[in-house]
Each structure stands twice: as C-alpha cells, then as structure tokens.
PDB file of C-alpha atoms in Angstrom:
ATOM      1  CA  PRO A   1      31.644 129.226  14.451  1.00 57.00           C
ATOM      2  CA  ARG A   2      34.406 130.822  15.544  1.00 61.00           C
ATOM      3  CA  ARG A   3      35.245 130.082  19.207  1.00 64.00           C
ATOM      4  CA  PRO A   4      35.394 133.842  21.226  1.00 67.00           C
ATOM      5  CA  ALA A   5      38.926 135.255  21.527  1.00 70.00           C
ATOM      6  CA  GLY A   6      41.035 134.578  24.900  1.00 77.00           C
ATOM      7  CA  GLN A   7      42.389 137.000  26.750  1.00 84.00           C
ATOM      8  CA  ALA A   8      45.975 136.644  25.542  1.00 86.00           C
ATOM      9  CA  ALA A   9      44.674 136.811  22.355  1.00 86.00           C
ATOM     10  CA  LEU A  10      42.183 139.792  22.901  1.00 90.00           C
ATOM     11  CA  ASN A  11      45.446 141.233  24.347  1.00 94.00           C
ATOM     12  CA  GLY A  12      48.168 141.056  21.530  1.00 94.00           C
ATOM     13  CA  SER A  13      45.424 142.201  18.800  1.00 95.00           C
ATOM     14  CA  MET A  14      45.454 145.565  21.498  1.00 97.00           C
ATOM     15  CA  HIS A  15      49.164 145.492  20.811  1.00 97.00           C
ATOM     16  CA  HIS A  16      48.607 145.118  17.080  1.00 97.00           C
ATOM     17  CA  GLU A  17      46.264 148.076  17.040  1.00 97.00           C
ATOM     18  CA  VAL A  18      48.924 150.573  18.985  1.00 98.00           C
ATOM     19  CA  GLN A  19      51.859 149.416  16.843  1.00 97.00           C
ATOM     20  CA  GLN A  20      49.808 150.225  13.763  1.00 97.00           C
ATOM     21  CA  LEU A  21      48.418 153.747  14.794  1.00 97.00           C
ATOM     22  CA  CYS A  22      51.816 154.920  15.785  1.00 97.00           C
ATOM     23  CA  ARG A  23      52.964 153.957  11.989  1.00 96.00           C
ATOM     24  CA  GLU A  24      50.012 155.691  10.283  1.00 96.00           C
ATOM     25  CA  GLN A  25      50.150 158.486  13.007  1.00 96.00           C
ATOM     26  CA  THR A  26      54.336 158.725  13.096  1.00 96.00           C
ATOM     27  CA  LYS A  27      54.044 158.745  17.041  1.00 97.00           C
ATOM     28  CA  THR A  28      55.666 156.152  19.717  1.00 97.00           C
ATOM     29  CA  PRO A  29      53.321 154.111  22.443  1.00 97.00           C
ATOM     30  CA  ALA A  30      53.298 156.326  25.211  1.00 97.00           C
ATOM     31  CA  ASP A  31      51.071 158.528  23.058  1.00 98.00           C
ATOM     32  CA  PHE A  32      48.244 156.120  23.134  1.00 98.00           C
ATOM     33  CA  LEU A  33      47.731 155.759  26.617  1.00 97.00           C
ATOM     34  CA  GLY A  34      44.383 155.545  27.650  1.00 97.00           C
ATOM     35  CA  HIS A  35      43.218 154.365  24.321  1.00 97.00           C
ATOM     36  CA  ILE A  36      40.184 152.245  24.171  1.00 97.00           C
ATOM     37  CA  TYR A  37      40.593 149.263  21.809  1.00 96.00           C
ATOM     38  CA  LYS A  38      37.409 147.424  20.953  1.00 94.00           C
ATOM     39  CA  GLU A  39      36.499 143.781  20.130  1.00 89.00           C
ATOM     40  CA  GLY A  40      32.721 142.862  19.843  1.00 83.00           C
ATOM     41  CA  ALA A  41      31.449 143.483  23.157  1.00 85.00           C
ATOM     42  CA  VAL A  42      35.167 143.661  24.773  1.00 89.00           C
ATOM     43  CA  GLU A  43      36.784 147.064  25.352  1.00 94.00           C
ATOM     44  CA  LEU A  44      40.591 147.104  26.813  1.00 95.00           C
ATOM     45  CA  THR A  45      42.429 150.305  27.745  1.00 97.00           C
ATOM     46  CA  PHE A  46      46.474 150.399  26.821  1.00 97.00           C
ATOM     47  CA  GLY A  47      47.253 151.934  30.216  1.00 97.00           C
ATOM     48  CA  ASP A  48      50.733 151.689  31.561  1.00 96.00           C
ATOM     49  CA  ASP A  49      51.108 148.193  32.496  1.00 96.00           C
ATOM     50  CA  ASP A  50      51.471 148.027  28.593  1.00 96.00           C
ATOM     51  CA  LEU A  51      53.339 150.318  27.578  1.00 97.00           C
ATOM     52  CA  ASP A  52      56.807 148.461  28.282  1.00 97.00           C
ATOM     53  CA  LEU A  53      55.880 145.395  25.909  1.00 96.00           C
ATOM     54  CA  SER A  54      54.808 147.958  23.111  1.00 97.00           C
ATOM     55  CA  GLU A  55      57.396 149.930  22.941  1.00 98.00           C
ATOM     56  CA  ILE A  56      59.888 147.103  22.926  1.00 98.00           C
ATOM     57  CA  ALA A  57      57.807 146.126  19.670  1.00 98.00           C
ATOM     58  CA  PHE A  58      58.404 149.542  18.572  1.00 98.00           C
ATOM     59  CA  ASN A  59      61.939 150.438  18.809  1.00 98.00           C
ATOM     60  CA  ALA A  60      62.620 147.153  17.559  1.00 98.00           C
ATOM     61  CA  THR A  61      60.623 147.531  14.236  1.00 98.00           C
ATOM     62  CA  GLU A  62      62.497 150.834  14.289  1.00 97.00           C
ATOM     63  CA  ALA A  63      65.747 149.264  14.827  1.00 97.00           C
ATOM     64  CA  LEU A  64      65.044 147.093  11.699  1.00 97.00           C
ATOM     65  CA  LEU A  65      63.389 149.753   9.323  1.00 97.00           C
ATOM     66  CA  ASN A  66      66.816 151.479   9.561  1.00 97.00           C
ATOM     67  CA  ASP A  67      69.113 148.443   9.341  1.00 97.00           C
ATOM     68  CA  LEU A  68      67.170 147.659   5.869  1.00 97.00           C
ATOM     69  CA  ASP A  69      66.449 151.319   4.559  1.00 97.00           C
ATOM     70  CA  ILE A  70      63.315 150.700   4.380  1.00 96.00           C
ATOM     71  CA  ASP A  71      61.847 153.736   2.281  1.00 94.00           C
ATOM     72  CA  GLU A  72      58.325 152.569   1.729  1.00 95.00           C
ATOM     73  CA  MET A  73      56.357 151.276   4.021  1.00 95.00           C
ATOM     74  CA  MET A  74      52.288 150.009   3.908  1.00 96.00           C
ATOM     75  CA  VAL A  75      50.484 149.062   7.591  1.00 96.00           C
ATOM     76  CA  GLU A  76      47.830 146.740   7.831  1.00 96.00           C
ATOM     77  CA  PRO A  77      47.624 145.785   4.069  1.00 96.00           C
ATOM     78  CA  PHE A  78      45.340 143.004   3.174  1.00 96.00           C
ATOM     79  CA  VAL A  79      46.684 140.626   0.507  1.00 97.00           C
ATOM     80  CA  GLN A  80      45.448 137.938  -1.534  1.00 96.00           C
ATOM     81  CA  LEU A  81      46.569 134.593  -3.032  1.00 94.00           C
ATOM     82  CA  ILE A  82      42.820 134.137  -4.225  1.00 92.00           C
ATOM     83  CA  PRO A  83      40.441 136.717  -4.248  1.00 93.00           C
ATOM     84  CA  ASP A  84      37.982 136.445  -1.668  1.00 91.00           C
ATOM     85  CA  GLU A  85      39.742 132.508  -0.656  1.00 88.00           C
ATOM     86  CA  ALA A  86      43.136 132.955   0.576  1.00 90.00           C
ATOM     87  CA  GLY A  87      44.685 136.219   1.845  1.00 93.00           C
ATOM     88  CA  GLY A  88      45.740 138.264   4.792  1.00 94.00           C
ATOM     89  CA  SER A  89      46.843 141.280   6.665  1.00 96.00           C
ATOM     90  CA  ILE A  90      50.439 141.897   6.822  1.00 97.00           C
ATOM     91  CA  ASP A  91      51.765 143.709   9.515  1.00 97.00           C
ATOM     92  CA  VAL A  92      54.177 145.881   8.409  1.00 97.00           C
ATOM     93  CA  LEU A  93      55.343 145.591   4.503  1.00 97.00           C
ATOM     94  CA  GLY A  94      58.554 147.220   3.624  1.00 97.00           C
ATOM     95  CA  LEU A  95      60.295 148.294   0.687  1.00 97.00           C
ATOM     96  CA  SER A  96      63.984 149.365   1.072  1.00 97.00           C
ATOM     97  CA  HIS A  97      65.696 152.347  -0.858  1.00 97.00           C
ATOM     98  CA  ASP A  98      67.027 150.367  -3.492  1.00 96.00           C
ATOM     99  CA  ARG A  99      64.010 148.368  -4.506  1.00 96.00           C
ATOM    100  CA  LYS A 100      66.199 145.422  -3.663  1.00 97.00           C
ATOM    101  CA  THR A 101      64.456 143.951  -0.742  1.00 97.00           C
ATOM    102  CA  LEU A 102      60.725 143.610   0.743  1.00 97.00           C
ATOM    103  CA  LEU A 103      60.498 143.622   4.429  1.00 98.00           C
ATOM    104  CA  VAL A 104      57.270 141.143   5.738  1.00 98.00           C
ATOM    105  CA  LEU A 105      57.088 141.897   9.615  1.00 98.00           C
ATOM    106  CA  ASP A 106      54.979 139.839  11.417  1.00 98.00           C
ATOM    107  CA  TYR A 107      54.096 141.047  15.103  1.00 97.00           C
ATOM    108  CA  LYS A 108      53.600 137.919  18.120  1.00 96.00           C
ATOM    109  CA  PHE A 109      52.858 139.432  21.753  1.00 96.00           C
ATOM    110  CA  GLY A 110      52.306 135.680  22.982  1.00 91.00           C
ATOM    111  CA  SER A 111      55.177 133.935  25.335  1.00 90.00           C
ATOM    112  CA  TYR A 112      55.092 130.999  22.219  1.00 86.00           C
ATOM    113  CA  LYS A 113      57.925 131.364  20.533  1.00 91.00           C
ATOM    114  CA  VAL A 114      57.642 131.766  16.545  1.00 93.00           C
ATOM    115  CA  ASP A 115      60.993 131.327  14.124  1.00 95.00           C
ATOM    116  CA  ALA A 116      61.118 133.470  10.959  1.00 97.00           C
ATOM    117  CA  PHE A 117      63.021 130.850   9.234  1.00 96.00           C
ATOM    118  CA  GLU A 118      61.247 129.240   6.620  1.00 95.00           C
ATOM    119  CA  ASN A 119      57.694 130.609   8.556  1.00 95.00           C
ATOM    120  CA  ALA A 120      55.061 129.484   6.542  1.00 92.00           C
ATOM    121  CA  GLN A 121      52.869 132.554   7.082  1.00 94.00           C
ATOM    122  CA  GLY A 122      55.847 135.140   6.024  1.00 96.00           C
ATOM    123  CA  GLN A 123      56.298 133.174   3.149  1.00 96.00           C
ATOM    124  CA  PHE A 124      52.687 132.937   2.568  1.00 96.00           C
ATOM    125  CA  TYR A 125      51.973 136.984   3.008  1.00 97.00           C
ATOM    126  CA  ALA A 126      54.947 137.210   0.553  1.00 97.00           C
ATOM    127  CA  CYS A 127      53.482 135.166  -2.132  1.00 96.00           C
ATOM    128  CA  SER A 128      50.283 137.101  -1.752  1.00 96.00           C
ATOM    129  CA  VAL A 129      52.401 140.480  -2.210  1.00 97.00           C
ATOM    130  CA  GLU A 130      53.520 139.170  -5.480  1.00 95.00           C
ATOM    131  CA  VAL A 131      50.440 138.006  -6.811  1.00 95.00           C
ATOM    132  CA  ASP A 132      47.689 140.915  -5.676  1.00 96.00           C
ATOM    133  CA  PRO A 133      46.936 143.887  -7.866  1.00 95.00           C
ATOM    134  CA  LEU A 134      47.882 145.987  -5.224  1.00 92.00           C
ATOM    135  CA  THR A 135      50.947 145.476  -3.900  1.00 95.00           C
ATOM    136  CA  ALA A 136      52.586 142.940  -7.251  1.00 93.00           C
ATOM    137  CA  ASP A 137      54.433 146.462  -8.653  1.00 93.00           C
ATOM    138  CA  LEU A 138      56.416 146.731  -5.137  1.00 93.00           C
ATOM    139  CA  LEU A 139      58.185 143.585  -6.021  1.00 92.00           C
ATOM    140  CA  GLU A 140      59.456 144.609  -9.658  1.00 93.00           C
ATOM    141  CA  ASN A 141      63.307 144.733  -9.048  1.00 95.00           C
ATOM    142  CA  VAL A 142      63.146 142.795  -5.663  1.00 96.00           C
ATOM    143  CA  ASP A 143      65.397 140.148  -5.169  1.00 95.00           C
ATOM    144  CA  THR A 144      66.113 139.518  -1.406  1.00 97.00           C
ATOM    145  CA  ILE A 145      62.371 138.765   0.424  1.00 97.00           C
ATOM    146  CA  GLU A 146      63.177 139.451   4.509  1.00 98.00           C
ATOM    147  CA  ILE A 147      60.998 137.611   6.807  1.00 98.00           C
ATOM    148  CA  ALA A 148      60.717 139.111  10.212  1.00 98.00           C
ATOM    149  CA  ILE A 149      58.881 138.726  13.395  1.00 98.00           C
ATOM    150  CA  VAL A 150      58.966 140.722  16.212  1.00 98.00           C
ATOM    151  CA  GLN A 151      58.217 139.021  19.595  1.00 97.00           C
ATOM    152  CA  PRO A 152      58.588 141.041  22.961  1.00 97.00           C
ATOM    153  CA  LYS A 153      58.268 138.744  25.135  1.00 96.00           C
ATOM    154  CA  ILE A 154      61.097 136.390  23.655  1.00 94.00           C
ATOM    155  CA  LYS A 155      64.782 136.533  24.151  1.00 92.00           C
ATOM    156  CA  GLY A 156      66.217 138.702  21.203  1.00 94.00           C
ATOM    157  CA  VAL A 157      63.419 139.989  20.049  1.00 97.00           C
ATOM    158  CA  VAL A 158      63.507 139.758  16.456  1.00 97.00           C
ATOM    159  CA  SER A 159      63.890 136.840  14.350  1.00 97.00           C
ATOM    160  CA  ARG A 160      65.179 137.057  10.778  1.00 98.00           C
ATOM    161  CA  TRP A 161      64.814 135.072   7.293  1.00 98.00           C
ATOM    162  CA  SER A 162      65.863 135.947   4.289  1.00 97.00           C
ATOM    163  CA  CYS A 163      64.909 134.215   0.846  1.00 96.00           C
ATOM    164  CA  SER A 164      65.692 134.724  -2.756  1.00 96.00           C
ATOM    165  CA  ARG A 165      62.729 135.209  -5.584  1.00 93.00           C
ATOM    166  CA  LYS A 166      63.350 131.849  -6.619  1.00 94.00           C
ATOM    167  CA  GLU A 167      62.943 130.376  -3.381  1.00 95.00           C
ATOM    168  CA  LEU A 168      59.611 132.600  -2.880  1.00 94.00           C
ATOM    169  CA  THR A 169      58.832 130.916  -6.563  1.00 93.00           C
ATOM    170  CA  GLN A 170      59.264 127.486  -5.897  1.00 95.00           C
ATOM    171  CA  TYR A 171      57.583 128.479  -2.403  1.00 95.00           C
ATOM    172  CA  LEU A 172      54.482 129.703  -4.312  1.00 94.00           C
ATOM    173  CA  VAL A 173      54.080 126.743  -6.954  1.00 94.00           C
ATOM    174  CA  ARG A 174      54.021 124.363  -3.303  1.00 92.00           C
ATOM    175  CA  LEU A 175      51.286 127.043  -2.048  1.00 90.00           C
ATOM    176  CA  ARG A 176      49.364 126.259  -4.904  1.00 90.00           C
ATOM    177  CA  THR A 177      49.074 122.525  -5.392  1.00 90.00           C
ATOM    178  CA  ALA A 178      48.486 122.596  -1.177  1.00 87.00           C
ATOM    179  CA  ILE A 179      45.718 124.764  -1.728  1.00 85.00           C
ATOM    180  CA  VAL A 180      43.950 122.764  -4.510  1.00 85.00           C
ATOM    181  CA  SER A 181      44.889 119.857  -3.479  1.00 83.00           C
ATOM    182  CA  ASP A 182      42.203 117.760  -1.434  1.00 76.00           C
ATOM    183  CA  THR A 183      44.690 115.887   1.060  1.00 78.00           C
ATOM    184  CA  VAL A 184      44.307 117.759   4.666  1.00 78.00           C
ATOM    185  CA  ASN A 185      47.360 117.018   6.805  1.00 78.00           C
ATOM    186  CA  PRO A 186      46.813 117.419  10.624  1.00 78.00           C
ATOM    187  CA  GLY A 187      49.253 118.472  13.004  1.00 75.00           C
ATOM    188  CA  SER A 188      50.440 120.951  15.662  1.00 74.00           C
ATOM    189  CA  HIS A 189      49.199 123.946  13.202  1.00 78.00           C
ATOM    190  CA  CYS A 190      45.811 122.736  13.952  1.00 79.00           C
ATOM    191  CA  LYS A 191      45.381 124.230  17.552  1.00 75.00           C
ATOM    192  CA  TRP A 192      45.033 127.796  15.775  1.00 75.00           C
ATOM    193  CA  CYS A 193      42.037 126.336  13.116  1.00 80.00           C
ATOM    194  CA  PRO A 194      38.617 127.175  14.680  1.00 79.00           C
ATOM    195  CA  ALA A 195      37.321 123.624  13.011  1.00 83.00           C
ATOM    196  CA  GLU A 196      39.518 121.007  14.585  1.00 84.00           C
ATOM    197  CA  PRO A 197      36.638 119.857  16.872  1.00 84.00           C
ATOM    198  CA  TYR A 198      35.090 119.030  13.524  1.00 85.00           C
ATOM    199  CA  CYS A 199      37.981 117.584  11.351  1.00 84.00           C
ATOM    200  CA  GLU A 200      37.341 114.337   9.909  1.00 85.00           C
ATOM    201  CA  GLU A 201      41.076 113.970   9.560  1.00 83.00           C
ATOM    202  CA  LYS A 202      42.462 115.463  12.560  1.00 81.00           C
ATOM    203  CA  LYS A 203      39.700 112.391  14.715  1.00 82.00           C
ATOM    204  CA  LYS A 204      41.616 109.758  12.659  1.00 81.00           C
ATOM    205  CA  ALA A 205      44.916 110.849  13.185  1.00 75.00           C
ATOM    206  CA  VAL A 206      43.684 110.950  16.892  1.00 75.00           C
ATOM    207  CA  LEU A 207      41.846 108.122  17.580  1.00 74.00           C
ATOM    208  CA  SER A 208      44.881 106.141  15.295  1.00 70.00           C
ATOM    209  CA  ALA A 209      47.021 106.142  18.862  1.00 62.00           C
ATOM    210  CA  SER A 210      44.473 104.110  20.563  1.00 62.00           C
ATOM    211  CA  LEU A 211      45.351 101.291  17.889  1.00 60.00           C
ATOM    212  CA  LEU A 212      48.871 101.027  19.257  1.00 58.00           C
ATOM    213  CA  ASP A 213      49.907  97.729  21.053  1.00 60.00           C
ATOM    214  CA  LYS A 214      51.208  98.244  24.462  1.00 57.00           C
ATOM    215  CA  SER A 215      53.266  95.381  24.207  1.00 61.00           C
ATOM    216  CA  SER A 216      55.977  96.794  21.739  1.00 57.00           C
ATOM    217  CA  HIS A 217      58.235  99.739  23.149  1.00 59.00           C
ATOM    218  CA  ASN A 218      58.492 101.229  19.821  1.00 66.00           C
ATOM    219  CA  GLU A 219      54.446 101.554  19.652  1.00 65.00           C
ATOM    220  CA  LEU A 220      54.611 103.361  23.771  1.00 69.00           C
ATOM    221  CA  SER A 221      57.392 105.919  22.571  1.00 70.00           C
ATOM    222  CA  ALA A 222      54.975 106.636  19.104  1.00 67.00           C
ATOM    223  CA  ALA A 223      51.880 106.966  21.725  1.00 68.00           C
ATOM    224  CA  ALA A 224      53.736 109.185  23.998  1.00 72.00           C
ATOM    225  CA  ALA A 225      54.449 111.216  21.161  1.00 68.00           C
ATOM    226  CA  GLU A 226      51.224 111.867  20.582  1.00 72.00           C
ATOM    227  CA  VAL A 227      50.223 112.948  23.674  1.00 77.00           C
ATOM    228  CA  GLU A 228      49.861 116.434  23.429  1.00 75.00           C
ATOM    229  CA  ARG A 229      48.297 116.280  20.099  1.00 76.00           C
ATOM    230  CA  VAL A 230      45.479 113.920  21.890  1.00 81.00           C
ATOM    231  CA  GLU A 231      45.646 116.704  24.702  1.00 83.00           C
ATOM    232  CA  ASN A 232      44.927 119.176  22.154  1.00 81.00           C
ATOM    233  CA  TRP A 233      42.405 117.683  20.595  1.00 83.00           C
ATOM    234  CA  VAL A 234      40.079 116.957  23.424  1.00 86.00           C
ATOM    235  CA  LYS A 235      40.646 120.338  24.719  1.00 86.00           C
ATOM    236  CA  ALA A 236      39.360 122.107  21.317  1.00 84.00           C
ATOM    237  CA  VAL A 237      36.615 119.468  21.643  1.00 88.00           C
ATOM    238  CA  LYS A 238      35.515 120.514  24.985  1.00 89.00           C
ATOM    239  CA  GLU A 239      35.789 123.934  24.631  1.00 86.00           C
ATOM    240  CA  GLU A 240      33.597 123.844  21.607  1.00 87.00           C
ATOM    241  CA  LEU A 241      30.591 121.526  23.182  1.00 88.00           C
ATOM    242  CA  TYR A 242      30.691 124.149  26.404  1.00 88.00           C
ATOM    243  CA  LEU A 243      30.394 127.109  23.525  1.00 85.00           C
ATOM    244  CA  GLN A 244      27.663 124.990  21.846  1.00 86.00           C
ATOM    245  CA  LEU A 245      25.932 124.399  24.601  1.00 87.00           C
ATOM    246  CA  ASN A 246      25.511 127.818  25.968  1.00 85.00           C
ATOM    247  CA  ARG A 247      24.376 128.798  22.784  1.00 83.00           C
ATOM    248  CA  GLY A 248      21.468 126.110  22.950  1.00 85.00           C
ATOM    249  CA  VAL A 249      22.536 123.893  20.825  1.00 87.00           C
ATOM    250  CA  GLU A 250      21.395 120.639  21.397  1.00 89.00           C
ATOM    251  CA  ILE A 251      23.902 117.848  21.663  1.00 89.00           C
ATOM    252  CA  PRO A 252      22.862 114.091  22.375  1.00 90.00           C
ATOM    253  CA  GLY A 253      24.063 112.738  26.078  1.00 91.00           C
ATOM    254  CA  TRP A 254      25.459 116.129  26.821  1.00 90.00           C
ATOM    255  CA  LYS A 255      24.268 119.160  28.926  1.00 89.00           C
ATOM    256  CA  ILE A 256      25.573 121.924  31.514  1.00 87.00           C
ATOM    257  CA  VAL A 257      25.684 121.535  34.933  1.00 86.00           C
ATOM    258  CA  ASP A 258      25.994 123.811  37.927  1.00 81.00           C
TER     259      ASP A 258
END
C-alpha cells in the first residue's frame, strides 16, 4: 500500500495542477488564485504565497516553447509503453512547427536538483510516446527529442538535454530488456518506491554493509558510502511500520505507545 503523500509532495501536485490549468485554459497562474486543490481528504488553496514559484515555472515554460517554436502541444497526456503495466503522464508534450523536434517537459517543484542530462524519466516518457498509438504519429518526422526539467526552486530553473531518434531507439531496447528481466537493482532511486520497505533485494544490499571488515580502511570507506542508503531504508521501514500499525495491522514485537 502506498504511503500518504507528504506536505512537499502535496504542494508540488497543487503547482502541477495550476500549470496544467494555465495551459488548458490559456491563462496565467494569477488567474487561479483561490483555486482549491484536492487530493483525497486533503484540500490546499493556491494563494499569494504560492504565486511567485508558479509564475517562475510558467514564464520558463513560455520561453522554452518559444525557443523551440512549439506549434502543437498536449498537456498531461497519459502514454503507455506497455498497456496497463508501464506508462505515465507527461506534464507538457510539444511538437515544433517544422515537426522535427519533440519536447518532453517535466515540472519539479522540490529543492532536490534534477538534471535533464540522460534523464531516465524523460527518456521513458519519450519511448512511450513513440510506442503508444495515441501519440506515435507525432514522431513521424522528428529527428531530435528535447527533454526539459523546469524546476523553479533551482538556480537556472530550466535543465535541457537533446538526443537523436537513434539514441532514443537504443534506450528503448535497454528499457524493454530491463522490464522483462527478473533482476532488481537497488540504488538511490529506491527512495521513490512505495515497495522499498518490503523489497528483498534492497534488504540484502543494506544488510551486506554489516559484513564489512572494520579493520580495513578500504572497507570502512565502502561502509561510509553506504550510510545514506542504509539510513534512507531504515526511515522508510519505520514510516511503513507506523502507517500499518495505525491501520490496525498486527506486527509481532511492535506497538504504538504515547
């Protein structure tokens, strides 16, 4: 079961929705002051304190669309690489006037910097665009895919990376191979996965740190490199324990006390 979204994630989702409404209705963020964002039982109001961040993202997007001469645009299209198994929603998908450049734009409203260079999420989206019947015709004459991350809390705001159709095809082969493989590769990406507390491969990777020989400086250096990964896993497990205990799930040896 998914863990409830934190406040930062909720705020980011609210900003995403405002950007979506701006594009769909040809308006600006200021037009949506007072807008109520709802997620489950949570309600957030888009107010004056949120406006600056949203306007930075909006203006950066405008500049990017003009720079690439984007003539055709889809907002939040849901594209699938494998129907009902692998896919996602693209914040902004654009095609240039000469139909040679495809823009895959993703908003990030957090402070953790995300680089567009060889960005896995962006490449996954682009591959899905090429495969999904909903969008496949957009790439008929495309020779360049532009992946852009718009992140208003980061200096520079926009990160961009371009790849060719050939490079995208090569990535698609790697992606399909990874999907059908039984191999699980734990890493920093695990912190975004709701299954992290339950993952056997993640647990093996974390516990392997306890086998390091403390008498070796090299081993100590290796252990130091594992610290953040171990701490993140422990945090995820504790959060999941707390969530499940609050839901009434019985976990031997654990209970909630004041």
